[in-house]
Amino acid sequence: MKYLVPIILFLAACGSENKNETTDIATPETEVESSPNKYEGEDHFGKIIKLTDGGENAEAYWSFDNKSLVFQRTDKASGLNCDQIYYGPIDAVLKGEREFAYSMVSTGKGKTTCSYFLPGNKEIVYASTHPSHEECPPELDRKQYSSYVWQIHPEFEIFKADLSGKISHQYTDNEFYDAEATVSPRGDLIVFTSDRSGDLELYTMNIDGSNVKQITSDLGYDGGAFFSADGSKIVWRASRPQSAEDQKMYKDFLADHLVSPSDMEIFIADVDGSNVVQVTDLGGANWAPYFHPSGEKIIFCSNHHTKGFPFNLFMINIDGSGLEQITFDEAFDSFPMFSPDGKYLSFSSNRNNGGGRATNMFVAEWKD
């Protein structure tokens, strides 16, 4: 993360012609200790593969059969001016048999975010603004704000599409922000974030979109939720403004469809929102959490150790003990996700980008 704006925009943290463009990006590289893809102290990593080379690539999430990834990508140099969703097979890449190749599965219109596989691994959910705006949303004039903010686009709606890009279902259709959808390994629930209550809260719905339930209610931005491997719990990041001044600022920003992401902590709960536990109390921005396959630990991104840059990956027990630093890039590591079989960790990073601004996707062999 050489700079704040392009990375932090990923936090929001997912009928027209589908482009289905395929691009071979990077030859898999077998890691040695001196590799530029790996830093001293990253002892949980074995071999690391750099999957992309250029642009902004983030939120690479695994299919339930460990064979594919979906992710979001922006590359203004090639005319891709805001995030679109891409899909790529990964199993042969992990075996060293081929390069990583991907194709667009969103419409190529509007702005997208937060894709995730559905049961069966042949369809995905993602959020998009394309029904309201076929062009990228206007960029925010950040000079008028004293703190960093990002936009919560009320035009985001959640869709289901197959891997050829054909949309088969629209889950939401309203004037509110609906995005950040992920799917339970049990195949029964989707969790997502919406501001339909007047605050940014977590909701669940059945896999067909029925039975929508609000499961959080405290003031603050609840978002970026994921299920545990057994589908019994969720983990997410949330802001919790405490002072009257901070609460007013949060509400004023939200009224303008904005949030300030500088202070967030990690929480867990049962899938119905009960038994909430605040796992971290570190200060700074703690976000992008994901359960370890055991369900007893959480990996997440944080700048609590710097209160600025770098952002690195940390792991912590679900009771808040045993904090451990996992990555040591000098700029940005985030969006970790364990493969369902627990053998690999996908993440995005500014490492080994030639000193530029590119954020690339990596997959590391995981060692407990």
Coordinates of C-alpha atoms in Angstrom, one line a residue:
M1 CA 0.0 0.0 0.0
K2 CA 2.2 2.8 -1.3
Y3 CA -0.8 5.1 -1.1
L4 CA -4.1 5.1 0.7
V5 CA -6.8 5.9 -1.7
P6 CA -6.7 3.0 -4.3
I7 CA -6.3 0.3 -1.6
I8 CA -8.8 1.5 0.9
L9 CA -11.5 1.8 -1.8
F10 CA -11.4 -2.0 -1.9
L11 CA -13.0 -2.1 1.6
A12 CA -16.4 -1.0 0.6
A13 CA -13.2 -3.9 2.7
C14 CA -18.3 -6.5 -4.8
G15 CA -28.1 -8.0 -19.2
S16 CA -25.4 -6.3 -21.0
E17 CA -22.6 -7.8 -23.1
N18 CA -20.0 -9.7 -21.1
K19 CA -16.4 -9.0 -22.1
N20 CA -15.1 -12.4 -21.0
E21 CA -11.6 -11.3 -21.7
T22 CA -8.9 -13.7 -20.7
T23 CA -5.4 -12.6 -19.7
D24 CA -2.4 -14.7 -18.7
I25 CA -0.6 -12.8 -16.0
A26 CA 2.2 -14.4 -14.2
T27 CA 4.2 -17.6 -14.4
P28 CA 4.1 -19.4 -11.0
E29 CA 7.3 -18.8 -9.0
T30 CA 8.5 -21.4 -6.6
E31 CA 9.6 -19.6 -3.5
V32 CA 13.1 -19.7 -1.9
E33 CA 14.0 -17.8 1.2
S34 CA 15.6 -14.9 -0.8
S35 CA 12.6 -14.5 -3.0
P36 CA 11.2 -10.9 -3.3
N37 CA 7.7 -12.4 -2.7
K38 CA 8.6 -13.5 0.8
Y39 CA 10.0 -11.6 3.8
E40 CA 12.1 -12.9 6.7
G41 CA 9.8 -13.8 9.6
E42 CA 6.9 -15.1 7.4
D43 CA 7.3 -18.5 8.9
H44 CA 3.7 -19.6 8.2
F45 CA 4.4 -19.4 4.4
G46 CA 5.9 -22.0 2.3
K47 CA 5.9 -21.6 -1.5
I48 CA 4.3 -18.3 -2.6
I49 CA 2.9 -17.7 -6.1
K50 CA 2.3 -14.2 -7.5
L51 CA -0.8 -14.4 -9.5
T52 CA -1.2 -10.9 -11.1
D53 CA 1.2 -8.3 -12.3
G54 CA -0.1 -4.7 -12.4
G55 CA -3.3 -2.9 -11.7
E56 CA -5.3 -3.1 -8.4
N57 CA -6.2 -6.7 -7.6
A58 CA -7.9 -7.6 -4.4
E59 CA -10.5 -9.7 -2.5
A60 CA -9.5 -13.1 -4.0
Y61 CA -11.9 -15.6 -2.6
W62 CA -11.8 -19.4 -3.1
S63 CA -14.5 -21.7 -4.5
F64 CA -15.7 -24.3 -2.0
D65 CA -13.8 -27.0 -4.0
N66 CA -10.5 -25.2 -3.7
K67 CA -10.2 -25.0 -7.5
S68 CA -11.0 -21.4 -8.4
L69 CA -10.8 -17.8 -7.3
V70 CA -13.0 -14.8 -7.9
F71 CA -11.7 -11.3 -7.3
Q72 CA -12.1 -7.6 -8.2
R73 CA -9.7 -5.7 -10.4
T74 CA -9.1 -2.1 -11.6
D75 CA -6.4 -1.1 -14.1
K76 CA -6.7 2.4 -15.3
A77 CA -3.7 2.0 -17.6
S78 CA -5.7 -0.4 -19.7
G79 CA -9.0 1.5 -19.5
L80 CA -10.6 -0.4 -16.6
N81 CA -11.4 2.6 -14.5
C82 CA -13.3 1.0 -11.7
D83 CA -13.6 -2.5 -10.2
Q84 CA -15.0 -5.4 -12.1
I85 CA -15.3 -9.0 -11.1
Y86 CA -13.0 -11.7 -12.5
Y87 CA -12.8 -15.5 -12.2
G88 CA -9.8 -17.8 -12.7
P89 CA -9.1 -21.5 -12.2
I90 CA -6.3 -22.0 -9.7
D91 CA -5.8 -25.8 -9.2
A92 CA -3.4 -26.2 -12.2
V93 CA -1.5 -23.0 -11.2
L94 CA -0.9 -24.5 -7.7
K95 CA 0.6 -27.6 -9.3
G96 CA 2.9 -25.5 -11.5
E97 CA 1.2 -26.7 -14.7
R98 CA 0.1 -23.3 -16.1
E99 CA 0.0 -19.6 -15.6
F100 CA -2.9 -17.9 -13.8
A101 CA -5.5 -16.7 -16.3
Y102 CA -8.8 -15.0 -15.6
S103 CA -11.9 -13.7 -17.4
M104 CA -14.4 -11.0 -16.5
V105 CA -17.7 -12.3 -15.1
S106 CA -19.4 -9.0 -14.2
T107 CA -21.0 -6.8 -16.9
G108 CA -18.1 -4.5 -17.5
K109 CA -20.5 -1.6 -16.6
G110 CA -20.8 0.4 -13.4
K111 CA -18.7 -0.4 -10.4
T112 CA -18.6 -3.8 -8.7
T113 CA -17.4 -5.1 -5.3
C114 CA -17.3 -8.2 -3.1
S115 CA -17.8 -11.4 -5.1
Y116 CA -18.1 -14.8 -3.6
F117 CA -18.9 -18.3 -4.8
L118 CA -22.2 -20.0 -4.2
P119 CA -22.6 -23.7 -3.4
G120 CA -21.8 -25.9 -6.4
N121 CA -19.0 -23.5 -7.5
K122 CA -20.7 -22.6 -10.8
E123 CA -22.2 -19.3 -9.7
I124 CA -21.2 -16.3 -7.7
V125 CA -22.8 -13.3 -5.9
Y126 CA -21.4 -9.8 -6.2
A127 CA -22.6 -6.2 -5.9
S128 CA -22.8 -3.7 -8.7
T129 CA -24.1 -0.2 -9.6
H130 CA -24.7 -1.0 -13.2
P131 CA -28.5 -0.9 -13.2
S132 CA -28.3 2.7 -12.1
H133 CA -25.1 3.8 -13.8
E134 CA -23.3 2.2 -16.6
E135 CA -20.3 4.4 -16.1
C136 CA -18.0 4.5 -13.1
P137 CA -19.5 6.6 -10.3
P138 CA -18.0 10.1 -10.0
E139 CA -14.8 10.2 -7.9
L140 CA -15.0 12.0 -4.6
D141 CA -13.2 15.3 -4.1
R142 CA -11.3 14.3 -1.0
K143 CA -9.7 17.7 -0.6
Q144 CA -12.8 18.9 1.1
Y145 CA -12.5 16.4 4.0
S146 CA -10.1 16.7 6.9
S147 CA -10.1 12.9 7.4
Y148 CA -10.0 10.0 5.0
V149 CA -13.4 8.9 3.8
W150 CA -14.8 6.4 1.3
Q151 CA -18.1 6.3 -0.5
I152 CA -21.0 4.0 0.4
H153 CA -22.8 3.9 -3.0
P154 CA -26.6 3.5 -2.5
E155 CA -26.7 2.2 -6.1
F156 CA -25.0 -1.1 -5.1
E157 CA -27.3 -4.1 -5.5
I158 CA -26.5 -7.7 -5.0
F159 CA -26.7 -10.2 -8.0
K160 CA -26.2 -13.8 -8.8
A161 CA -24.3 -14.8 -12.0
D162 CA -22.8 -17.8 -13.6
L163 CA -19.1 -18.0 -14.6
S164 CA -19.9 -16.8 -18.1
G165 CA -21.3 -13.6 -16.6
K166 CA -25.0 -14.3 -17.1
I167 CA -27.0 -12.7 -14.3
S168 CA -29.8 -15.0 -13.1
H169 CA -31.1 -13.3 -10.0
Q170 CA -31.1 -9.9 -8.4
Y171 CA -31.3 -10.2 -4.6
T172 CA -31.8 -6.6 -3.7
D173 CA -33.6 -3.7 -5.4
N174 CA -33.9 -0.5 -3.4
E175 CA -32.4 2.9 -2.7
F176 CA -30.0 1.7 0.0
Y177 CA -26.4 0.4 0.0
D178 CA -26.4 -3.5 -0.3
A179 CA -23.0 -5.1 -0.7
E180 CA -20.3 -7.1 1.0
A181 CA -22.1 -10.5 0.5
T182 CA -20.4 -13.7 1.5
V183 CA -21.8 -17.3 1.6
S184 CA -21.9 -19.9 4.4
P185 CA -20.1 -23.2 3.8
R186 CA -23.3 -24.9 4.8
G187 CA -24.9 -23.4 1.7
D188 CA -27.9 -22.0 3.5
L189 CA -27.2 -18.4 4.3
I190 CA -25.7 -15.2 2.8
V191 CA -24.5 -12.4 5.0
F192 CA -24.2 -8.8 3.7
T193 CA -24.1 -5.2 4.8
S194 CA -26.8 -2.6 4.2
D195 CA -27.8 0.8 5.5
R196 CA -31.5 0.2 5.0
S197 CA -32.0 0.7 8.8
G198 CA -30.3 4.1 8.7
D199 CA -27.0 2.6 9.9
L200 CA -24.5 0.2 8.3
E201 CA -25.6 -3.2 9.7
L202 CA -25.1 -6.9 9.0
Y203 CA -28.0 -8.9 7.6
T204 CA -28.5 -12.5 6.6
M205 CA -30.8 -14.0 4.0
N206 CA -31.5 -17.5 2.8
I207 CA -29.5 -18.6 -0.2
D208 CA -32.5 -17.8 -2.4
G209 CA -32.8 -14.3 -1.0
S210 CA -35.7 -14.9 1.3
N211 CA -36.0 -14.4 5.0
V212 CA -33.8 -11.3 5.4
K213 CA -32.8 -10.6 9.0
Q214 CA -30.9 -7.8 10.6
I215 CA -28.3 -9.3 13.0
T216 CA -26.4 -6.3 14.3
S217 CA -27.7 -3.0 15.8
D218 CA -24.9 -1.0 17.5
L219 CA -24.0 2.3 16.0
G220 CA -21.1 2.1 13.6
Y221 CA -20.0 0.5 10.3
D222 CA -20.6 -3.3 10.5
G223 CA -19.2 -4.9 7.4
G224 CA -16.8 -7.4 5.7
A225 CA -18.4 -10.4 7.4
F226 CA -17.4 -14.0 6.8
F227 CA -18.6 -17.4 8.1
S228 CA -16.5 -19.9 10.0
A229 CA -15.7 -23.2 8.3
D230 CA -18.5 -25.0 10.0
G231 CA -21.0 -22.2 9.3
S232 CA -21.8 -21.6 13.0
K233 CA -20.2 -18.2 13.5
I234 CA -19.4 -15.0 11.6
V235 CA -16.5 -12.6 11.9
W236 CA -16.5 -9.0 10.8
R237 CA -14.9 -5.6 11.4
A238 CA -16.8 -2.7 12.9
S239 CA -16.3 0.9 14.0
R240 CA -17.9 1.9 17.3
P241 CA -17.9 5.7 17.7
Q242 CA -18.1 6.4 21.4
S243 CA -17.9 10.2 22.0
A244 CA -20.8 12.5 21.1
E245 CA -18.4 14.2 18.7
D246 CA -17.4 11.0 17.0
Q247 CA -21.0 9.8 16.8
K248 CA -22.1 13.0 15.2
M249 CA -19.3 12.8 12.6
Y250 CA -20.2 9.2 11.8
K251 CA -23.8 10.1 11.3
D252 CA -23.0 13.2 9.3
F253 CA -20.7 11.3 7.0
L254 CA -23.3 8.5 6.6
A255 CA -26.0 11.0 5.6
D256 CA -23.7 11.9 2.7
H257 CA -23.1 8.2 1.9
L258 CA -19.5 8.3 3.4
V259 CA -17.6 6.5 6.1
S260 CA -14.2 7.1 7.7
P261 CA -12.4 3.8 8.1
S262 CA -9.5 4.8 10.5
D263 CA -10.8 3.0 13.6
M264 CA -12.2 -0.5 13.4
E265 CA -12.0 -3.6 15.5
I266 CA -12.7 -7.3 14.9
F267 CA -15.9 -9.0 16.3
I268 CA -17.3 -12.5 16.2
A269 CA -20.9 -13.8 16.9
D270 CA -23.2 -16.7 16.3
V271 CA -24.8 -16.5 12.8
D272 CA -28.0 -15.1 14.3
G273 CA -26.0 -12.2 15.8
S274 CA -26.1 -13.5 19.3
N275 CA -23.1 -14.0 21.7
V276 CA -21.1 -11.0 20.3
V277 CA -17.5 -10.9 21.3
Q278 CA -15.1 -8.1 20.5
V279 CA -11.9 -10.0 19.7
T280 CA -9.5 -7.1 19.2
D281 CA -9.0 -3.8 21.1
L282 CA -5.8 -2.7 19.3
G283 CA -6.7 0.8 18.0
G284 CA -6.1 1.8 14.4
A285 CA -7.7 0.0 11.5
N286 CA -8.3 -3.7 12.1
W287 CA -10.2 -5.2 9.2
A288 CA -10.5 -7.9 6.5
P289 CA -10.8 -10.7 9.1
Y290 CA -11.2 -14.4 8.2
F291 CA -11.5 -17.5 10.3
H292 CA -8.6 -20.0 10.5
P293 CA -9.9 -23.4 9.4
S294 CA -9.9 -24.6 13.0
G295 CA -12.4 -21.9 13.9
E296 CA -10.2 -21.0 16.9
K297 CA -8.2 -18.2 15.3
I298 CA -8.7 -15.2 13.1
I299 CA -6.4 -13.8 10.5
F300 CA -6.8 -10.1 9.7
C301 CA -5.2 -6.9 8.4
S302 CA -4.1 -4.2 10.8
N303 CA -2.0 -1.0 11.2
H304 CA -2.3 -1.0 15.0
H305 CA 1.5 -1.3 15.2
T306 CA 2.1 1.8 13.0
K307 CA -1.2 3.8 13.1
G308 CA -0.4 4.5 9.4
F309 CA 1.8 2.4 7.1
P310 CA 2.5 -0.5 6.7
F311 CA -0.6 -2.6 6.9
N312 CA 0.2 -6.2 7.7
L313 CA -1.5 -9.5 8.4
F314 CA -1.9 -10.7 12.0
M315 CA -3.5 -13.7 13.6
I316 CA -5.2 -13.9 17.0
N317 CA -7.1 -16.4 19.0
I318 CA -10.9 -15.9 19.2
D319 CA -10.6 -15.0 22.9
G320 CA -8.3 -12.1 22.0
S321 CA -5.1 -13.8 23.1
G322 CA -2.0 -14.9 21.2
L323 CA -1.6 -12.0 18.8
E324 CA 1.0 -12.9 16.1
Q325 CA 2.3 -10.9 13.1
I326 CA 2.1 -13.0 10.0
T327 CA 3.4 -10.8 7.2
F328 CA 6.1 -8.1 7.1
D329 CA 5.7 -6.1 3.9
E330 CA 6.7 -2.5 4.2
A331 CA 3.6 -1.2 2.6
F332 CA 0.4 -3.3 2.4
D333 CA -0.8 -6.9 2.9
S334 CA -4.5 -7.6 3.3
F335 CA -7.6 -9.5 2.2
P336 CA -6.5 -12.9 3.5
M337 CA -8.6 -16.0 2.9
F338 CA -7.8 -19.6 3.7
S339 CA -8.6 -22.2 1.1
P340 CA -11.4 -24.5 2.3
D341 CA -8.9 -27.4 2.7
G342 CA -6.6 -25.1 4.8
K343 CA -3.6 -25.7 2.6
Y344 CA -3.3 -22.2 1.1
L345 CA -3.8 -18.5 2.0
S346 CA -4.7 -16.0 -0.7
F347 CA -4.0 -12.3 0.0
S348 CA -3.2 -9.1 -1.8
S349 CA 0.0 -7.1 -1.4
N350 CA 2.2 -4.3 -2.7
R351 CA 5.2 -6.6 -2.4
N352 CA 7.4 -7.2 -5.4
N353 CA 5.7 -4.6 -7.6
G354 CA 8.8 -2.9 -8.9
G355 CA 8.4 0.1 -6.6
G356 CA 5.2 1.1 -8.3
R357 CA 1.6 1.3 -7.0
A358 CA 0.3 -2.0 -8.1
T359 CA -1.5 -4.3 -5.7
N360 CA -1.2 -7.9 -6.7
M361 CA -2.7 -11.2 -5.6
F362 CA -0.6 -13.9 -4.1
V363 CA -1.3 -17.5 -2.9
A364 CA 1.0 -19.0 -0.2
E365 CA 1.3 -22.5 1.1
W366 CA 0.2 -22.3 4.7
K367 CA 2.1 -23.9 7.6
D368 CA 0.5 -23.9 11.0

